[in-house]
């Protein structure tokens, strides 16, 4: 029978999360080793049906956290005036949900690609970005659009809400270790916590954001200068400021401390925070292994190692 396929990958925010919501720059890199695959077929039962690890059942009765998926299926079908035939949608994801790894955006990107593939429609990246952003606005209150942008692209990007995204080559002789804290990140709560703090302490927060924006720009320069030690320092500063914004927690800090003790060049939380993931910069593969082990001992559930010279 006729099938449509779509896939998308995870992303890592290297620097600048949260401040990016307020139009400061952020750097994100694609993380292609962790993927989402979606398969779409005609549904014999005659109604839209979804199969995934979180929920299996009719599309009309999805749980709250999948309402964006429901909206997206209908939005995609309506936007391109596809046939109203019932679809069977199988979602298979290696991206842990709610870890700031862009799982929600990646599922959306893969889903739209699969539906378009099923109807033999070749969608442009721009159309994809627009559709997915609409669905993301349902899933998360105020998003910067960074997640959807980077999951639809396979190049590192420096992004600002008000500006055109800018791809750049990343060719650094260093390794990034990503660690899942094992605790659900709470992006939406973290984003509202920052907003609350901003309403209460306007100047303090403005200064923190301003500094984060400067670190991001300096980090971009450190990348151009091929200076991992400097990038590591800036990552650590960025974490300290995120901590001031109230989006870190004890568990993340414990994992980050362990990586510093193990000799990391730098470490920070990545994504929304209050759980989720941590990233660490290591000088070489051997150090990356030592750090990964230390982070696991400090409570990390899973780690992934990424060579930063593969985006040249
Ligand atoms: C979440 O992955 C990144 C945040 O900056 C929120 C956003 O950019 O929408 C915390």
mmCIF file of C-alpha atoms and ligand atoms in Angstrom:
data_model
loop_
_atom_site.group_PDB
_atom_site.id
_atom_site.type_symbol
_atom_site.label_atom_id
_atom_site.label_comp_id
_atom_site.label_asym_id
_atom_site.label_seq_id
_atom_site.Cartn_x
_atom_site.Cartn_y
_atom_site.Cartn_z
ATOM 1 C CA UNK A 1 0.000 0.000 0.000
ATOM 2 C CA UNK A 2 0.953 3.639 -0.437
ATOM 3 C CA UNK A 3 3.067 5.101 2.394
ATOM 4 C CA UNK A 4 4.490 8.517 3.186
ATOM 5 C CA UNK A 5 7.642 8.988 5.205
ATOM 6 C CA UNK A 6 9.157 11.934 6.995
ATOM 7 C CA UNK A 7 11.983 12.444 9.400
ATOM 8 C CA UNK A 8 13.597 15.184 11.449
ATOM 9 C CA UNK A 9 16.435 15.397 13.897
ATOM 10 C CA UNK A 10 17.071 16.808 17.319
ATOM 11 C CA UNK A 11 18.770 20.109 18.064
ATOM 12 C CA UNK A 12 21.063 21.464 20.722
ATOM 13 C CA UNK A 13 21.063 25.075 21.812
ATOM 14 C CA UNK A 14 24.737 25.834 22.293
ATOM 15 C CA UNK A 15 24.211 29.292 23.762
ATOM 16 C CA UNK A 16 21.487 31.868 24.281
ATOM 17 C CA UNK A 17 18.270 30.035 25.258
ATOM 18 C CA UNK A 18 15.642 32.144 27.031
ATOM 19 C CA UNK A 19 17.298 35.405 26.013
ATOM 20 C CA UNK A 20 16.391 34.389 22.433
ATOM 21 C CA UNK A 21 12.705 34.768 23.367
ATOM 22 C CA UNK A 22 13.441 38.487 23.951
ATOM 23 C CA UNK A 23 15.206 38.932 20.647
ATOM 24 C CA UNK A 24 18.795 38.310 21.738
ATOM 25 C CA UNK A 25 20.887 35.992 19.566
ATOM 26 C CA UNK A 26 21.254 32.251 20.149
ATOM 27 C CA UNK A 27 23.415 29.571 18.576
ATOM 28 C CA UNK A 28 21.903 26.182 17.813
ATOM 29 C CA UNK A 29 23.344 23.118 16.173
ATOM 30 C CA UNK A 30 21.536 20.191 14.580
ATOM 31 C CA UNK A 31 21.911 16.896 16.349
ATOM 32 C CA UNK A 32 21.422 14.391 13.588
ATOM 33 C CA UNK A 33 22.184 11.223 15.530
ATOM 34 C CA UNK A 34 18.879 11.442 17.407
ATOM 35 C CA UNK A 35 15.885 11.304 15.088
ATOM 36 C CA UNK A 36 12.140 11.160 14.705
ATOM 37 C CA UNK A 37 10.584 9.066 11.958
ATOM 38 C CA UNK A 38 6.958 9.293 10.908
ATOM 39 C CA UNK A 39 5.111 6.922 8.613
ATOM 40 C CA UNK A 40 1.736 7.790 7.130
ATOM 41 C CA UNK A 41 -0.665 5.354 5.474
ATOM 42 C CA UNK A 42 -4.329 5.296 4.501
ATOM 43 C CA UNK A 43 -6.304 4.107 7.492
ATOM 44 C CA UNK A 44 -8.474 1.067 6.891
ATOM 45 C CA UNK A 45 -10.644 1.841 9.936
ATOM 46 C CA UNK A 46 -11.835 4.988 8.191
ATOM 47 C CA UNK A 47 -10.805 7.567 10.770
ATOM 48 C CA UNK A 48 -7.561 9.334 11.577
ATOM 49 C CA UNK A 49 -5.518 7.235 13.945
ATOM 50 C CA UNK A 50 -2.245 7.842 15.689
ATOM 51 C CA UNK A 51 0.342 5.386 16.999
ATOM 52 C CA UNK A 52 3.088 6.651 19.276
ATOM 53 C CA UNK A 53 4.841 5.854 22.519
ATOM 54 C CA UNK A 54 2.776 8.418 24.445
ATOM 55 C CA UNK A 55 -0.600 7.710 22.898
ATOM 56 C CA UNK A 56 -2.275 5.276 20.515
ATOM 57 C CA UNK A 57 -5.839 6.013 19.455
ATOM 58 C CA UNK A 58 -8.051 8.234 17.307
ATOM 59 C CA UNK A 59 -6.614 11.626 16.383
ATOM 60 C CA UNK A 60 -9.759 13.318 17.688
ATOM 61 C CA UNK A 61 -9.086 12.267 21.301
ATOM 62 C CA UNK A 62 -5.363 12.932 21.734
ATOM 63 C CA UNK A 63 -4.085 14.002 25.172
ATOM 64 C CA UNK A 64 -3.320 17.663 25.812
ATOM 65 C CA UNK A 65 0.388 17.390 25.024
ATOM 66 C CA UNK A 66 -0.453 16.135 21.541
ATOM 67 C CA UNK A 67 -2.977 18.789 20.581
ATOM 68 C CA UNK A 68 -0.365 20.433 18.410
ATOM 69 C CA UNK A 69 -0.130 17.186 16.412
ATOM 70 C CA UNK A 70 -3.883 17.105 15.945
ATOM 71 C CA UNK A 71 -3.898 20.733 14.801
ATOM 72 C CA UNK A 72 -0.972 20.123 12.512
ATOM 73 C CA UNK A 73 -2.522 17.163 10.678
ATOM 74 C CA UNK A 74 -5.624 19.206 9.901
ATOM 75 C CA UNK A 75 -3.637 22.342 9.106
ATOM 76 C CA UNK A 76 -1.420 20.459 6.648
ATOM 77 C CA UNK A 77 -4.348 18.767 4.941
ATOM 78 C CA UNK A 78 -6.310 22.006 4.665
ATOM 79 C CA UNK A 79 -3.395 24.224 3.608
ATOM 80 C CA UNK A 80 -2.626 22.104 0.570
ATOM 81 C CA UNK A 81 -6.191 20.913 0.008
ATOM 82 C CA UNK A 82 -5.200 17.283 0.289
ATOM 83 C CA UNK A 83 -7.789 14.571 0.017
ATOM 84 C CA UNK A 84 -9.803 14.106 3.247
ATOM 85 C CA UNK A 85 -8.976 10.425 3.433
ATOM 86 C CA UNK A 86 -8.370 8.951 6.874
ATOM 87 C CA UNK A 87 -4.738 8.597 7.824
ATOM 88 C CA UNK A 88 -2.809 6.193 9.988
ATOM 89 C CA UNK A 89 0.135 8.030 11.521
ATOM 90 C CA UNK A 90 2.974 6.132 13.169
ATOM 91 C CA UNK A 91 5.435 8.189 15.162
ATOM 92 C CA UNK A 92 8.703 6.634 16.179
ATOM 93 C CA UNK A 93 11.097 8.886 18.060
ATOM 94 C CA UNK A 94 14.529 8.458 19.579
ATOM 95 C CA UNK A 95 14.383 11.992 20.956
ATOM 96 C CA UNK A 96 13.466 11.993 24.627
ATOM 97 C CA UNK A 97 10.375 14.187 25.076
ATOM 98 C CA UNK A 98 10.544 17.322 27.164
ATOM 99 C CA UNK A 99 14.323 17.476 27.361
ATOM 100 C CA UNK A 100 14.876 20.718 25.483
ATOM 101 C CA UNK A 101 16.060 18.634 22.560
ATOM 102 C CA UNK A 102 13.345 19.987 20.320
ATOM 103 C CA UNK A 103 11.356 16.754 20.296
ATOM 104 C CA UNK A 104 8.066 18.528 19.858
ATOM 105 C CA UNK A 105 9.270 20.594 16.906
ATOM 106 C CA UNK A 106 11.025 17.580 15.399
ATOM 107 C CA UNK A 107 7.886 15.443 15.575
ATOM 108 C CA UNK A 108 5.984 18.257 13.864
ATOM 109 C CA UNK A 109 8.569 18.641 11.100
ATOM 110 C CA UNK A 110 8.682 14.885 10.456
ATOM 111 C CA UNK A 111 4.888 14.666 10.508
ATOM 112 C CA UNK A 112 4.339 17.401 7.918
ATOM 113 C CA UNK A 113 7.038 15.876 5.727
ATOM 114 C CA UNK A 114 5.387 12.449 5.953
ATOM 115 C CA UNK A 115 1.902 13.746 5.125
ATOM 116 C CA UNK A 116 3.253 15.735 2.170
ATOM 117 C CA UNK A 117 5.192 12.711 1.000
ATOM 118 C CA UNK A 118 2.064 10.588 1.237
ATOM 119 C CA UNK A 119 0.197 13.030 -1.029
ATOM 120 C CA UNK A 120 3.244 13.392 -3.317
ATOM 121 C CA UNK A 121 3.570 17.075 -2.537
ATOM 122 C CA UNK A 122 7.007 18.593 -2.323
ATOM 123 C CA UNK A 123 6.921 21.170 0.455
ATOM 124 C CA UNK A 124 9.399 24.046 0.624
ATOM 125 C CA UNK A 125 11.414 24.645 3.793
ATOM 126 C CA UNK A 126 9.640 27.959 4.207
ATOM 127 C CA UNK A 127 6.144 26.423 4.031
ATOM 128 C CA UNK A 128 7.299 23.770 6.470
ATOM 129 C CA UNK A 129 8.622 26.348 8.904
ATOM 130 C CA UNK A 130 5.360 28.353 8.775
ATOM 131 C CA UNK A 131 3.085 25.367 9.340
ATOM 132 C CA UNK A 132 5.137 23.955 12.175
ATOM 133 C CA UNK A 133 5.424 27.319 13.894
ATOM 134 C CA UNK A 134 1.645 27.594 13.925
ATOM 135 C CA UNK A 135 1.389 24.208 15.614
ATOM 136 C CA UNK A 136 4.205 25.029 18.046
ATOM 137 C CA UNK A 137 2.339 28.145 19.101
ATOM 138 C CA UNK A 138 -0.356 25.754 20.327
ATOM 139 C CA UNK A 139 2.121 23.549 22.212
ATOM 140 C CA UNK A 140 4.185 26.286 23.838
ATOM 141 C CA UNK A 141 2.960 29.702 24.811
ATOM 142 C CA UNK A 142 5.762 31.938 23.655
ATOM 143 C CA UNK A 143 8.343 30.380 21.437
ATOM 144 C CA UNK A 144 11.184 32.054 19.658
ATOM 145 C CA UNK A 145 10.799 29.814 16.600
ATOM 146 C CA UNK A 146 14.334 28.513 17.100
ATOM 147 C CA UNK A 147 13.321 24.888 17.614
ATOM 148 C CA UNK A 148 11.400 24.546 14.381
ATOM 149 C CA UNK A 149 14.003 26.393 12.389
ATOM 150 C CA UNK A 150 16.881 24.197 13.433
ATOM 151 C CA UNK A 151 15.043 20.871 13.187
ATOM 152 C CA UNK A 152 14.178 21.688 9.586
ATOM 153 C CA UNK A 153 17.796 22.528 8.736
ATOM 154 C CA UNK A 154 21.016 20.558 9.023
ATOM 155 C CA UNK A 155 23.469 23.395 9.571
ATOM 156 C CA UNK A 156 24.507 25.315 12.670
ATOM 157 C CA UNK A 157 22.640 28.577 12.936
ATOM 158 C CA UNK A 158 22.899 31.872 14.730
ATOM 159 C CA UNK A 159 19.361 33.062 15.233
ATOM 160 C CA UNK A 160 17.584 36.196 16.294
ATOM 161 C CA UNK A 161 13.841 36.503 16.353
ATOM 162 C CA UNK A 162 13.801 39.763 14.396
ATOM 163 C CA UNK A 163 16.452 38.793 11.868
ATOM 164 C CA UNK A 164 17.044 36.379 9.077
ATOM 165 C CA UNK A 165 18.713 33.214 10.444
ATOM 166 C CA UNK A 166 22.355 32.863 9.562
ATOM 167 C CA UNK A 167 24.009 29.489 8.891
ATOM 168 C CA UNK A 168 27.691 29.107 9.601
ATOM 169 C CA UNK A 169 30.294 26.343 9.392
ATOM 170 C CA UNK A 170 31.329 24.830 12.708
ATOM 171 C CA UNK A 171 34.754 23.248 12.563
ATOM 172 C CA UNK A 172 36.104 23.028 16.066
ATOM 173 C CA UNK A 173 38.607 20.543 17.339
ATOM 174 C CA UNK A 174 36.499 19.622 20.379
ATOM 175 C CA UNK A 175 33.676 17.358 21.520
ATOM 176 C CA UNK A 176 30.300 18.157 22.939
ATOM 177 C CA UNK A 177 28.801 15.777 25.474
ATOM 178 C CA UNK A 178 25.051 16.023 25.834
ATOM 179 C CA UNK A 179 23.596 14.532 29.003
ATOM 180 C CA UNK A 180 19.953 13.819 29.716
ATOM 181 C CA UNK A 181 19.328 14.665 33.374
ATOM 182 C CA UNK A 182 16.551 12.074 33.370
ATOM 183 C CA UNK A 183 14.146 14.724 34.530
ATOM 184 C CA UNK A 184 11.487 16.241 32.267
ATOM 185 C CA UNK A 185 12.396 19.763 31.341
ATOM 186 C CA UNK A 186 9.611 22.256 31.789
ATOM 187 C CA UNK A 187 10.181 24.740 29.005
ATOM 188 C CA UNK A 188 6.830 26.412 29.326
ATOM 189 C CA UNK A 189 7.129 26.917 33.094
ATOM 190 C CA UNK A 190 10.712 28.074 32.696
ATOM 191 C CA UNK A 191 9.714 30.598 30.030
ATOM 192 C CA UNK A 192 6.946 31.957 32.286
ATOM 193 C CA UNK A 193 9.281 32.046 35.288
ATOM 194 C CA UNK A 194 11.672 34.263 33.324
ATOM 195 C CA UNK A 195 8.766 36.463 32.301
ATOM 196 C CA UNK A 196 7.629 36.786 35.940
ATOM 197 C CA UNK A 197 11.123 37.707 37.050
ATOM 198 C CA UNK A 198 11.319 40.235 34.241
ATOM 199 C CA UNK A 199 8.084 41.854 35.425
ATOM 200 C CA UNK A 200 9.368 42.024 39.006
ATOM 201 C CA UNK A 201 12.990 42.968 38.388
ATOM 202 C CA UNK A 202 13.064 44.602 35.015
ATOM 203 C CA UNK A 203 16.587 46.038 35.136
ATOM 204 C CA UNK A 204 18.225 42.986 36.669
ATOM 205 C CA UNK A 205 16.751 40.733 33.997
ATOM 206 C CA UNK A 206 17.586 43.185 31.219
ATOM 207 C CA UNK A 207 21.227 43.142 32.358
ATOM 208 C CA UNK A 208 21.324 39.350 32.463
ATOM 209 C CA UNK A 209 19.837 39.118 28.980
ATOM 210 C CA UNK A 210 22.214 41.744 27.656
ATOM 211 C CA UNK A 211 25.167 39.757 29.055
ATOM 212 C CA UNK A 212 23.878 36.487 27.622
ATOM 213 C CA UNK A 213 23.572 38.202 24.231
ATOM 214 C CA UNK A 214 27.196 39.359 24.528
ATOM 215 C CA UNK A 215 28.383 35.870 25.487
ATOM 216 C CA UNK A 216 26.648 34.469 22.425
ATOM 217 C CA UNK A 217 28.416 36.954 20.163
ATOM 218 C CA UNK A 218 31.754 36.244 21.810
ATOM 219 C CA UNK A 219 31.069 32.525 21.460
ATOM 220 C CA UNK A 220 30.510 33.008 17.749
ATOM 221 C CA UNK A 221 33.898 34.758 17.566
ATOM 222 C CA UNK A 222 35.535 31.958 19.588
ATOM 223 C CA UNK A 223 34.130 29.472 17.050
ATOM 224 C CA UNK A 224 35.567 31.511 14.147
ATOM 225 C CA UNK A 225 38.916 31.709 15.986
ATOM 226 C CA UNK A 226 38.813 27.946 16.617
ATOM 227 C CA UNK A 227 39.241 28.496 20.319
ATOM 228 C CA UNK A 228 37.418 25.754 22.295
ATOM 229 C CA UNK A 229 38.802 26.932 25.651
ATOM 230 C CA UNK A 230 37.209 30.349 25.170
ATOM 231 C CA UNK A 231 33.926 28.805 23.992
ATOM 232 C CA UNK A 232 33.916 26.607 27.101
ATOM 233 C CA UNK A 233 34.418 29.592 29.386
ATOM 234 C CA UNK A 234 31.545 31.416 27.720
ATOM 235 C CA UNK A 235 29.269 28.382 28.057
ATOM 236 C CA UNK A 236 29.967 28.318 31.771
ATOM 237 C CA UNK A 237 29.232 32.059 32.098
ATOM 238 C CA UNK A 238 26.018 31.503 30.155
ATOM 239 C CA UNK A 239 25.005 28.809 32.635
ATOM 240 C CA UNK A 240 25.728 31.067 35.579
ATOM 241 C CA UNK A 241 23.392 33.694 34.119
ATOM 242 C CA UNK A 242 20.698 31.118 33.331
ATOM 243 C CA UNK A 243 20.973 30.107 36.954
ATOM 244 C CA UNK A 244 20.366 33.734 37.940
ATOM 245 C CA UNK A 245 17.255 33.664 35.748
ATOM 246 C CA UNK A 246 16.012 30.789 37.891
ATOM 247 C CA UNK A 247 15.829 28.089 35.227
ATOM 248 C CA UNK A 248 18.466 25.699 36.518
ATOM 249 C CA UNK A 249 17.966 23.347 39.446
ATOM 250 C CA UNK A 250 19.981 21.192 41.851
ATOM 251 C CA UNK A 251 19.993 18.173 39.616
ATOM 252 C CA UNK A 252 21.337 20.071 36.615
ATOM 253 C CA UNK A 253 23.881 21.913 38.748
ATOM 254 C CA UNK A 254 25.133 18.647 40.226
ATOM 255 C CA UNK A 255 25.702 17.182 36.750
ATOM 256 C CA UNK A 256 27.372 20.401 35.596
ATOM 257 C CA UNK A 257 29.661 20.486 38.643
ATOM 258 C CA UNK A 258 30.658 16.882 38.039
ATOM 259 C CA UNK A 259 31.671 17.701 34.476
ATOM 260 C CA UNK A 260 33.779 20.655 35.642
ATOM 261 C CA UNK A 261 35.494 18.425 38.192
ATOM 262 C CA UNK A 262 36.184 15.944 35.396
ATOM 263 C CA UNK A 263 38.028 18.648 33.465
ATOM 264 C CA UNK A 264 35.406 20.028 31.079
ATOM 265 C CA UNK A 265 36.255 23.244 29.220
ATOM 266 C CA UNK A 266 32.767 24.459 30.049
ATOM 267 C CA UNK A 267 29.251 23.280 30.793
ATOM 268 C CA UNK A 268 25.714 24.597 30.857
ATOM 269 C CA UNK A 269 22.102 23.567 30.756
ATOM 270 C CA UNK A 270 20.623 23.507 27.271
ATOM 271 C CA UNK A 271 17.062 24.287 26.190
ATOM 272 C CA UNK A 272 14.324 25.370 28.546
ATOM 273 C CA UNK A 273 15.899 24.115 31.782
ATOM 274 C CA UNK A 274 14.267 23.157 35.116
ATOM 275 C CA UNK A 275 15.222 19.629 34.092
ATOM 276 C CA UNK A 276 16.099 18.464 30.618
ATOM 277 C CA UNK A 277 19.631 18.363 29.302
ATOM 278 C CA UNK A 278 23.125 19.605 30.019
ATOM 279 C CA UNK A 279 25.952 20.166 27.519
ATOM 280 C CA UNK A 280 29.646 20.014 28.224
ATOM 281 C CA UNK A 281 32.638 20.898 26.075
ATOM 282 C CA UNK A 282 35.580 18.472 26.064
ATOM 283 C CA UNK A 283 39.050 18.911 24.595
ATOM 284 C CA UNK A 284 39.260 15.447 23.077
ATOM 285 C CA UNK A 285 37.415 12.149 22.843
ATOM 286 C CA UNK A 286 39.162 10.681 25.837
ATOM 287 C CA UNK A 287 38.191 13.593 28.048
ATOM 288 C CA UNK A 288 34.637 13.373 26.655
ATOM 289 C CA UNK A 289 34.463 9.769 27.892
ATOM 290 C CA UNK A 290 35.719 10.701 31.351
ATOM 291 C CA UNK A 291 33.197 13.545 31.547
ATOM 292 C CA UNK A 292 30.317 11.372 30.335
ATOM 293 C CA UNK A 293 31.106 8.865 33.070
ATOM 294 C CA UNK A 294 31.291 11.561 35.744
ATOM 295 C CA UNK A 295 27.964 13.015 34.602
ATOM 296 C CA UNK A 296 26.327 9.589 34.837
ATOM 297 C CA UNK A 297 27.682 9.159 38.340
ATOM 298 C CA UNK A 298 26.142 12.539 39.174
ATOM 299 C CA UNK A 299 22.729 11.348 38.010
ATOM 300 C CA UNK A 300 22.600 11.752 34.216
ATOM 301 C CA UNK A 301 20.574 8.965 32.585
ATOM 302 C CA UNK A 302 22.064 9.006 29.142
ATOM 303 C CA UNK A 303 24.844 10.789 27.285
ATOM 304 C CA UNK A 304 25.672 11.404 23.634
ATOM 305 C CA UNK A 305 28.999 12.598 22.259
ATOM 306 C CA UNK A 306 29.249 14.831 19.237
ATOM 307 C CA UNK A 307 32.392 15.764 17.315
ATOM 308 C CA UNK A 308 32.207 19.489 16.612
ATOM 309 C CA UNK A 309 34.291 19.363 13.451
ATOM 310 C CA UNK A 310 31.627 17.656 11.399
ATOM 311 C CA UNK A 311 29.776 20.827 10.429
ATOM 312 C CA UNK A 312 32.578 22.283 8.316
HETATM 313 C C1 LIG B 1 13.628 26.050 24.343
HETATM 314 O O1 LIG B 1 14.208 24.995 23.590
HETATM 315 C C2 LIG B 1 14.349 27.325 24.106
HETATM 316 C C3 LIG B 1 13.806 28.541 24.829
HETATM 317 O O2 LIG B 1 14.667 29.627 24.513
HETATM 318 C C4 LIG B 1 12.396 28.856 24.423
HETATM 319 C C5 LIG B 1 12.284 29.324 22.975
HETATM 320 O O3 LIG B 1 13.296 29.739 22.391
HETATM 321 O O4 LIG B 1 11.170 29.300 22.461
HETATM 322 C C6 LIG B 1 13.849 28.372 26.335
#
